[in-house]
XYZ file of C-alpha atoms in Angstrom:
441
model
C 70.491 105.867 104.104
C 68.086 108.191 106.139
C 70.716 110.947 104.529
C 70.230 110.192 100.978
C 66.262 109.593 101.434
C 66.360 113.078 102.669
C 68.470 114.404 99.866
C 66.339 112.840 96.912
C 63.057 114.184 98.896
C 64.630 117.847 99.063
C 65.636 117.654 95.595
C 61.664 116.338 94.670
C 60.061 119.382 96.574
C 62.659 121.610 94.736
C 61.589 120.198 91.422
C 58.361 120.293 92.433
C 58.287 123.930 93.223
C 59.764 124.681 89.990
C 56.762 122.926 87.616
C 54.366 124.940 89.655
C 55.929 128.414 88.975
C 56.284 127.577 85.428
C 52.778 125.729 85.002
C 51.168 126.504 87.655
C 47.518 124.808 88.370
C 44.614 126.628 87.072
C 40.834 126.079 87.957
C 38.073 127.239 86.077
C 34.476 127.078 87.856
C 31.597 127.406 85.693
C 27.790 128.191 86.853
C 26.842 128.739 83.035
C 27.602 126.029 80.582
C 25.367 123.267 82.495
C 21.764 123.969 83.517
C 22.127 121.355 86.528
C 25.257 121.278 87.889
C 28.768 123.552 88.261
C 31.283 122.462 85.788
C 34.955 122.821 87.595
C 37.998 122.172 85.582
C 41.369 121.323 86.968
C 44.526 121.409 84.610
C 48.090 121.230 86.566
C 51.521 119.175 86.191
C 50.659 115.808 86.655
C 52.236 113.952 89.635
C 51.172 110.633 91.832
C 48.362 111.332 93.907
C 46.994 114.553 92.717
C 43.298 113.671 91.266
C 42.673 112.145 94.904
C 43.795 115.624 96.077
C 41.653 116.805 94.034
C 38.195 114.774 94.277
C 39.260 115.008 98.097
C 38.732 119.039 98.418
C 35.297 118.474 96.969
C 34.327 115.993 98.707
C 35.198 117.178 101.796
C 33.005 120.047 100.955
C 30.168 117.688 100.912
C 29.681 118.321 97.122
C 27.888 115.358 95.303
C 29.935 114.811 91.710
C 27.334 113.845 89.466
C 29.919 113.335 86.495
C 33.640 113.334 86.059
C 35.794 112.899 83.027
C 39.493 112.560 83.574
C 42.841 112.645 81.807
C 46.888 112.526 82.640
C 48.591 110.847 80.567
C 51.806 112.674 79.844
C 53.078 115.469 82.376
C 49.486 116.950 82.148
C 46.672 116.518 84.370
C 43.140 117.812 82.897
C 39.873 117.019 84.777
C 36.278 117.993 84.524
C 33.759 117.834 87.271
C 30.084 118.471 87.462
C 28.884 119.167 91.026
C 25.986 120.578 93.122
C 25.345 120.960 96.342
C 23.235 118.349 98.538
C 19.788 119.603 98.082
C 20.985 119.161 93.905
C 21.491 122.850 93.032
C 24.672 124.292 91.741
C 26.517 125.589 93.721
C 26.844 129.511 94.179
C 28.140 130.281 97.453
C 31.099 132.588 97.028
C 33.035 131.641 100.132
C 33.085 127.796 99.087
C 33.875 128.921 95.166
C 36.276 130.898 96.701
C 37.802 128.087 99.172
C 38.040 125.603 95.690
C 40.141 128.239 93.645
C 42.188 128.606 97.261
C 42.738 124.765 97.264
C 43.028 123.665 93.960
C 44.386 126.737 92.092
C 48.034 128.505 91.784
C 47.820 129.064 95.313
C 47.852 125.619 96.831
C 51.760 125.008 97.190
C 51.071 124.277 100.989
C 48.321 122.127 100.879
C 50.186 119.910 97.966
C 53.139 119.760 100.163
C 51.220 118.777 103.351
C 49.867 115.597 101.235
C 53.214 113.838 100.924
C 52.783 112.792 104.577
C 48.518 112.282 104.114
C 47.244 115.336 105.339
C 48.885 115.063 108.612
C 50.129 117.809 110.985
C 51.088 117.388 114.515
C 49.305 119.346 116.919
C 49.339 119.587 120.683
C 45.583 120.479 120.832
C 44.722 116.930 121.147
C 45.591 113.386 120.867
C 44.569 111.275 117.804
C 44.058 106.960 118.653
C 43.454 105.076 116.228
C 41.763 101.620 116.919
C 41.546 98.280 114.865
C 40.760 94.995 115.453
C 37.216 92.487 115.484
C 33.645 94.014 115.721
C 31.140 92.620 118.101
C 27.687 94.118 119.699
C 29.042 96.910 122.551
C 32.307 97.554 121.145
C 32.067 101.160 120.962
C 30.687 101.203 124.256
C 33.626 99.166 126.197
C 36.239 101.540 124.355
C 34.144 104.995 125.454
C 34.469 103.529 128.783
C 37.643 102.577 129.195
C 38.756 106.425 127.946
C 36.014 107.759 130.267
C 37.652 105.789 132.765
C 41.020 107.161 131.913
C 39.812 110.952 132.274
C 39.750 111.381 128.094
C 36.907 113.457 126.855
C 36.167 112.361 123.302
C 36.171 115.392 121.039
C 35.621 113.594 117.839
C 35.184 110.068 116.373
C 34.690 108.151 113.544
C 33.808 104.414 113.783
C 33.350 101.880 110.622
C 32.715 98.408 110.637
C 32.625 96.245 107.928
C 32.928 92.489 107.474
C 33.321 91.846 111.029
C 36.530 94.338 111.436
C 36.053 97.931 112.655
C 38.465 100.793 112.769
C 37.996 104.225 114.424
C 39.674 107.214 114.523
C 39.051 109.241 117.860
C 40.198 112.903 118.696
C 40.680 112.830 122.454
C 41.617 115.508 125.138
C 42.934 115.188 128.933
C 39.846 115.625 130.917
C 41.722 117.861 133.380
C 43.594 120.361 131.138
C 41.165 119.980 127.903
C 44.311 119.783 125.921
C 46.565 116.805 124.482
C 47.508 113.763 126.660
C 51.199 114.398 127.545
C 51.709 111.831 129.976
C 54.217 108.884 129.150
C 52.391 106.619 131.710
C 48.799 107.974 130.906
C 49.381 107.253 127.210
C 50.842 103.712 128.030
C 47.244 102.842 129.906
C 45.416 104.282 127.135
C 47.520 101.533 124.505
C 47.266 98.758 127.110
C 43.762 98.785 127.898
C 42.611 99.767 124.696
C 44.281 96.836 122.850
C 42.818 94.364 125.574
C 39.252 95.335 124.944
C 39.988 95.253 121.189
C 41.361 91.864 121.443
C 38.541 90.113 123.391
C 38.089 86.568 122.935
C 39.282 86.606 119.293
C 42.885 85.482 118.814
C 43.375 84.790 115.640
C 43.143 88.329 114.547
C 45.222 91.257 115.317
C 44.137 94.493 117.202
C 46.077 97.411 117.093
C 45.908 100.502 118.689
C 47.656 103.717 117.974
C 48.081 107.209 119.802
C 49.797 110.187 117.767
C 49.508 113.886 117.672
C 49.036 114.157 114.204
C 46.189 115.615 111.924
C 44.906 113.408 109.750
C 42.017 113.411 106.784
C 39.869 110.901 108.671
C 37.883 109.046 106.129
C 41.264 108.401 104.248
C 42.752 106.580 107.160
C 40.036 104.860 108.083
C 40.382 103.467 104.554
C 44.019 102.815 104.846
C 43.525 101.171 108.330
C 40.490 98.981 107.272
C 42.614 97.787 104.343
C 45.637 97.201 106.607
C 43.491 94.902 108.387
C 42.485 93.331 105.461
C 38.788 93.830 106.024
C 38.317 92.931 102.221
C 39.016 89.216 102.325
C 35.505 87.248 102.829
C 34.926 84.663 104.948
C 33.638 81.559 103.967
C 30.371 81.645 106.250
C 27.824 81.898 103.511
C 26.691 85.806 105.115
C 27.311 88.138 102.639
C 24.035 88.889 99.955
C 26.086 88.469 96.538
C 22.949 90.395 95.360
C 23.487 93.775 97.012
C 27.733 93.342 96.520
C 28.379 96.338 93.380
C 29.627 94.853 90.177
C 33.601 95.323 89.759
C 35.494 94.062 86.747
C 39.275 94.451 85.812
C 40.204 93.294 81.955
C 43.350 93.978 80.154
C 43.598 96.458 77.546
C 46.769 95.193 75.457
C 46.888 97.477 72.671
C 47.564 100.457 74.780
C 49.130 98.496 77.943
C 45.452 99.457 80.441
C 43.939 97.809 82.982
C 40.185 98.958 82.643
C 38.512 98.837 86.055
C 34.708 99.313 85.778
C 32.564 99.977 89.029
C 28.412 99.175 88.557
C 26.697 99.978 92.185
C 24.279 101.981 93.893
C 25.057 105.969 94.190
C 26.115 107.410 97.309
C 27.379 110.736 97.981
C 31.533 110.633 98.531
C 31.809 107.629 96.220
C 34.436 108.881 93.512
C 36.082 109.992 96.997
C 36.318 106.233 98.275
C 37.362 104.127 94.977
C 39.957 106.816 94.082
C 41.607 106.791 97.123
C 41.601 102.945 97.611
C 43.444 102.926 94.047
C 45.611 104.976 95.226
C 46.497 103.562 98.290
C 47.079 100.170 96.739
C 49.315 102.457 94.250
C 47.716 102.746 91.073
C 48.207 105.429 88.798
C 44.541 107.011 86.913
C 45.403 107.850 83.335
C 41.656 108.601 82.293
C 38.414 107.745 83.776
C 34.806 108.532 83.124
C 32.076 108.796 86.138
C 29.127 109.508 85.842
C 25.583 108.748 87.859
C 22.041 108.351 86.603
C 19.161 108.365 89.047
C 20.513 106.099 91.595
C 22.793 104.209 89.902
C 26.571 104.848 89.723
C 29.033 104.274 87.074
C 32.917 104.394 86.851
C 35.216 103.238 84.248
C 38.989 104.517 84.926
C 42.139 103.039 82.750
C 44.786 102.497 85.408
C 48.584 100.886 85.277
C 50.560 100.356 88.858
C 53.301 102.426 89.678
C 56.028 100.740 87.888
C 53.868 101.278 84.756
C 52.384 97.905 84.434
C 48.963 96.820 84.203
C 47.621 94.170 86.398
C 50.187 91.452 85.848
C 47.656 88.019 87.231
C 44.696 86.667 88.141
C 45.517 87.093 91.836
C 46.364 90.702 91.351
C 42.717 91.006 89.768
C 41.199 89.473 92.309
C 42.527 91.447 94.760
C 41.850 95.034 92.962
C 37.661 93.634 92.751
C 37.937 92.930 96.534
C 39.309 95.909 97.491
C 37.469 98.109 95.507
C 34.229 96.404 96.864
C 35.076 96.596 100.179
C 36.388 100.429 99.009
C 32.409 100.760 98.439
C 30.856 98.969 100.888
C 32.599 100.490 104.428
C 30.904 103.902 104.657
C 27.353 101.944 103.342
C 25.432 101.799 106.857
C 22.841 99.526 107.878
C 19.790 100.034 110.378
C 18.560 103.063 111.815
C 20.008 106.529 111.927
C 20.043 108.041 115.062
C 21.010 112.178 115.311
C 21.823 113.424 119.180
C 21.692 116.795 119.621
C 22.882 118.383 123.387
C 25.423 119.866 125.314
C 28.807 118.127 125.816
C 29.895 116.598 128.660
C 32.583 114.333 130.135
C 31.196 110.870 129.211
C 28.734 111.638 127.493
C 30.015 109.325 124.729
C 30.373 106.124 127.158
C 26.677 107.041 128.208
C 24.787 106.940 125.318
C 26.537 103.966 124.109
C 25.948 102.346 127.002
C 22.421 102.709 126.851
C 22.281 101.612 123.529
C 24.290 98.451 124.432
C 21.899 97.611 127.247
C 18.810 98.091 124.638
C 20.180 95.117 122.772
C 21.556 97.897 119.890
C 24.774 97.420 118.375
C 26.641 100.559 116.148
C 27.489 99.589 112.412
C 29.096 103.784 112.270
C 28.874 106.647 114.038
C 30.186 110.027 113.700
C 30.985 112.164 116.550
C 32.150 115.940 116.452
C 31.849 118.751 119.179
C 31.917 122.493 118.269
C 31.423 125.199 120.714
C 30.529 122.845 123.590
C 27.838 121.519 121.955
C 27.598 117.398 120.939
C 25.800 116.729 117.284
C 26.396 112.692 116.765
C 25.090 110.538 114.899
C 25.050 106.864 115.205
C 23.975 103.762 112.906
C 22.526 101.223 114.606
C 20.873 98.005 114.353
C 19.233 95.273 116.519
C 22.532 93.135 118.026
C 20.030 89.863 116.976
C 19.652 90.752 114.086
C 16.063 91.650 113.646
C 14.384 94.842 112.787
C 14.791 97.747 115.770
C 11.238 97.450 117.688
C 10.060 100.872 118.065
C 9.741 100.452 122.064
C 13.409 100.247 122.045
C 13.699 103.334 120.731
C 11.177 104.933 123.089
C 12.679 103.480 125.736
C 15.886 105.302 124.773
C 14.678 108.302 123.902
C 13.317 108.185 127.972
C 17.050 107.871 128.927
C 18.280 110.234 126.881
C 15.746 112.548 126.713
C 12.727 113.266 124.529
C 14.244 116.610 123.020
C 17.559 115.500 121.641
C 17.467 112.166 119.803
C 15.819 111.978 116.164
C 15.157 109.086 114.705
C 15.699 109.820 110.503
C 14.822 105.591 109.598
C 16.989 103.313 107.192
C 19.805 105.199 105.840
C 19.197 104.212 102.567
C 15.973 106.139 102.217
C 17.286 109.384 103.914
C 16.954 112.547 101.462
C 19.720 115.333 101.995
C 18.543 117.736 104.393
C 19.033 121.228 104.032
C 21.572 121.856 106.620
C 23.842 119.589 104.576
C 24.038 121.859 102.018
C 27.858 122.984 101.051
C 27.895 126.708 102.686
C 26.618 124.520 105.736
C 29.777 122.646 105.477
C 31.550 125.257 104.718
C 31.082 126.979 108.028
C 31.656 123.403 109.891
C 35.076 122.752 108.089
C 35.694 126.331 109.682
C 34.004 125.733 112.789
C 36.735 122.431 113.208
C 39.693 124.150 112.241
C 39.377 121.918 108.825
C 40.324 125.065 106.512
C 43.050 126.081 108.366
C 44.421 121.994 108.654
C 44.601 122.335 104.976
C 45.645 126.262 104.372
């Protein structure tokens, strides 16, 4: 079996290889046509998968798409994107213009074949856990101390919660050698303890915890672990604001055998990213889609049919696609206060500062955590555990513990502008700074 799996794959990538000498992709990037944004276009063979390769370079290069129109039906794929950078400009740095033609143009044979296993590569550099199971107040602060505990220094993190579920993906090295965790016994620990605090006093839902040496695209799997775990079916407990939930709909289009999935929610940046790769993931194909945002209001209408080239076959199957999709929408949406610390790593430092949040009654709804050239730049969502607004003391009194130079406080998420060191050549530099380009060159 394993044999013949491996023989129909070889003959795939051989096929494969052959559309893109023949046709290969071309990409066409605009700065004149549009007075407010860069027009990209993207024509290539079509295949499963490739307009979330696609919307994922961008994204990934912190570009806001402010309108997309998309078609591949037939062998052909043909997209159009209008993008600018965070601070709403269009975008003119050469190295990132450069970096998209790289990616997305006749070039990109390795970066296509990299994303039949999603965007994974093993690498001794580090070790990758992933971690699932119920959210409660101090969470992240009982895991960063049990891998404290266990000589890890945490190199990078991401941590989502969303209806009481979280998921994180954390890029850990041995404390001792600053390089992956080798150690058959070490690693065993790691799983042991690690699923125990996951667990805690809930037992009617699973936690799971997973260490590889793989490189993965880290906002993707969080997706594909949060829906694993089924963070998209509600509970009955009356908590969710049906108000502030974004307005999905799936109808039938029988004339030309569609499903027509329409999104209606607030705009966020990396939006297209998230509904296109949770359709994706639940293995839906995109035939044509339109996107577009006004002011702060988002809208996305894409024609889709499942893999077997059917369109959404029940009223359970609809159901499903709406929850998913909201869910899709609502993980990376962050409640509370956003708090940015700046300073110089350490061993722990992770375990510390959640610790002190934990004991300041603060729980964290996300947090991202990278490390670059030995410095720490995190950044942490966090609200009151009781549910009422953060007092202001509490933050003072943090800000003691931590120190009054490296902790800024930037307010409700919601009303954050873009700041200028967000802008794409920014991120540009940091996808170079964490060995990002060369993960997917």
């Amino acid at each position: 079996m394993d044999a013949g799996v491996s023989y129909s794959r070889d003959v795939d990538d051989e096929y494969e290889k052959l559309v893109r000498r023949t046709r290969p992709p071309r990409v066409e990037i605009d700065n004149e046509s549009c007075k407010n944004a860069t027009v990209i276009r993207v024509d290539s063979a079509n295949k499963q998968g490739i307009l979330l390769e696609v919307v994922q370079v961008l994204t990934d290069l912190n570009l806001i798409i402010t309108k997309a129109y998309i078609s591949s039906d037939g062998g052909w794929f043909m997209d159009v994107f209008h993008v600018t950078d965070q601070e709403g400009n269009k975008v003119l740095n050469q190295e990132v213009l450069d970096y998209i033609q790289k990616m997305l143009g006749p070039d990109s044979c390795f970066y296509y074949t990299m994303r039949r296993s999603v965007g994974v590569k093993p690498s001794m550099d580090h070790t990758v856990i992933e971690l699932t199971g119920s959210d409660r107040p101090g969470l992240l602060s009982e895991v960063s101390a049990v891998l404290t505990n266990l000589q890890c220094n945490v190199v990078n993190a991401e941590v989502w919660t969303h209806n009481s579920r979280a998921a994180a993906v954390m890029i850990v090295t041995d404390e001792e050698t600053g390089s992956a965790i080798t150690d058959p016994e070490t690693l065993s620990r790691i799983k042991k303890r690690l699923s125990h605090v996951l667990k805690g006093s809930n037992k009617s839902r699973e936690a799971k915890t997973v260490v590889s040496y793989a490189d993965t695209h880290t906002d993707r799997r969080l997706h594909q672990m949060m829906f694993d775990d089924r963070d998209y079916e509600r509970s009955d407990n009356g908590d969710s604001n049906e108000t502030q939930r974004p307005d999905v709909s799936v109808v039938n289009w029988y004339d030309k055998d569609y499903s027509v999935v329409t999104i209606r929610c607030k705009d966020r940046p990396k939006l297209l990213f998230d509904t296109v790769c949770t359709l994706t993931d639940m293995q839906y194909v995109v035939f044509h889609a339109t996107v577009s945002s006004e002011g702060s209001e988002a809208y996305q209408e894409y024609y889709i049919r499942h893999v077997d080239g059917s369109p959404v076959k029940s009223e359970a199957e609809r159901e499903r696609i709406v929850h998913c999709l909201e869910a899709a929408i609502e993980r990376r949406v962050s409640e509370g206060l956003k708090l940015e610390l700046c300073t110089k790593d350490r061993i722990g430092l992770l375990s510390d500062v959640t610790r002190i949040f934990r004991e300041n009654s603060l729980t964290v709804t996300r947090a991202e955590v990278t490390t670059t050239d030995g410095k720490a730049v995190n950044t942490f969502y966090v609200r009151d555990a009781s549910g009422h607004p953060v007092n202001p003391k509490t933050i003072d009194s943090i800000r003691q513990a931590l120190g009054q130079t490296i902790l800024r406080v930037k307010g409700c998420p919601e009303e954050q502008k873009p700041e200028s060191e967000s802008s794409a050549s920014f991120l540009f530099r940091s996808l170079v700074n964490f060995g990002l380009v060369r993960s997917y060159s």
